[in-house]
Amino acid sequence: MKTKNNDLILDKNNFNHDAYRRMRVSHSAEALEGQELVDYVNGRQNLRTATSNNKFAKYTKEEKKQLMGVLNVRNPIKARRNMSPTRYMDIQLPESFDSRKQWGSMCRSVTEVRDQSSCGSCWSFGAVEAMSDRICIHSNGSIQVDLSAKDLLSCCKACGFGCNGGEPFEAWSFWHTSGIVTGSNYTTKKGCQPYTFPECEHHSTKAHFKPCPKELYPTPKCEKTCQEGYDKEYNADKYYGQEPYAVDEDQEAIKKELYLNGPLEVSFEVYDDFLTYSGGVYVHQGGRIDGGHAVKLVGWGTENEVPYWIVANSWNTDFGEDGYFRILRGSNECGIEFGVVGGLPDLKRSPHRVHYHHHHSSASSYDIF
């Protein structure tokens, strides 16, 4: 994969996926940090440009932990009991796909980037973001809600440890069994339970937000009430999902499910070199592992010859490509294809009570009351 005129190990103009799959990150590369890591990453590949011009460069191990929060990147065995409903559908998929272009004008949640603040609640954010999108998509845009990351974070005991990390699959199970109320970010204070913690500057040297506190926030208490002035009771505000499922550990299956049913929650391993991301297609080249992170998968494409996934992060819009990042697709980069979780909304159990009329035609129309 070397080209005549330089020493790139990975060249986007001459990208060889099979050779990449055989590559291993060396122990010496794992030990790199700071500017040395940045220079190493930039010297080896041209899929992206690493930068040290962000706050992560000074983060302690503890502070990095706040950004993570997935206990196990790979789906648990029980998640694989139910496989995605699109698994055996035979459809022609496009070369590239972006949920924001497909559904963004109908569903505002699809284009939203949230901020988990100083709390390891990514597992909750990746879940409620994808669930909110799916409620809108599957109601043809008639139900637009932002499910509450706080309700899920504080009330799902089976999910794990709140701000100290959780399990994405359990989050989707909680949506099915207990339901999740509406919310919003800290600033807009909308819905039944807005998020407890303010947006903060994790990484950027831009000063849109106050810096994130160095200490992890404690997990908020589970409160089965809505904020003052909200017009519904807590239990009447719960939205439910159908039984959740794992998606096969295979890019075609993942693409199909995303294309037909909407954004998904995915987990991956974060290494120090991910924290140098400023745009482009990420591939892990060096640095220590920091932990597991959950995010929302929204699309796929190819740049030059490099296939990628498009992913929404929950570190506000100053991160990466306006809050998003792209990561190599098709080789389970950092485990991104091994922990894909989804579920369909259960609109019959939602507060908007959707009444279906079953016609003999394949299309089903329904009224919203």
mmCIF file of C-alpha atoms in Angstrom, residues 51-58 200-212 278 317-320:
data_model
loop_
_atom_site.group_PDB
_atom_site.id
_atom_site.type_symbol
_atom_site.label_atom_id
_atom_site.label_comp_id
_atom_site.label_asym_id
_atom_site.label_seq_id
_atom_site.Cartn_x
_atom_site.Cartn_y
_atom_site.Cartn_z
ATOM 1 C CA THR A 51 -4.884 17.723 15.542
ATOM 2 C CA SER A 52 -3.543 18.436 19.009
ATOM 3 C CA ASN A 53 -5.254 21.790 19.022
ATOM 4 C CA ASN A 54 -8.037 20.696 21.321
ATOM 5 C CA LYS A 55 -8.629 20.264 25.016
ATOM 6 C CA PHE A 56 -8.379 16.485 24.937
ATOM 7 C CA ALA A 57 -4.611 16.855 24.755
ATOM 8 C CA LYS A 58 -4.643 17.914 28.417
ATOM 9 C CA CYS A 200 -20.117 22.327 28.011
ATOM 10 C CA GLU A 201 -16.910 22.616 26.026
ATOM 11 C CA HIS A 202 -15.333 19.149 25.955
ATOM 12 C CA HIS A 203 -12.700 19.455 23.377
ATOM 13 C CA SER A 204 -12.694 22.561 21.317
ATOM 14 C CA THR A 205 -10.646 25.645 22.012
ATOM 15 C CA LYS A 206 -13.636 27.628 20.715
ATOM 16 C CA ALA A 207 -15.551 29.191 23.560
ATOM 17 C CA HIS A 208 -19.185 28.540 22.713
ATOM 18 C CA PHE A 209 -19.806 26.889 26.059
ATOM 19 C CA LYS A 210 -18.313 26.943 29.520
ATOM 20 C CA PRO A 211 -15.566 24.337 30.001
ATOM 21 C CA CYS A 212 -16.823 20.956 31.223
ATOM 22 C CA SER A 278 -11.019 17.011 13.428
ATOM 23 C CA THR A 317 -21.475 20.508 17.520
ATOM 24 C CA ASP A 318 -17.910 21.725 18.082
ATOM 25 C CA PHE A 319 -16.624 18.162 17.778
ATOM 26 C CA GLY A 320 -15.320 16.818 14.447
#
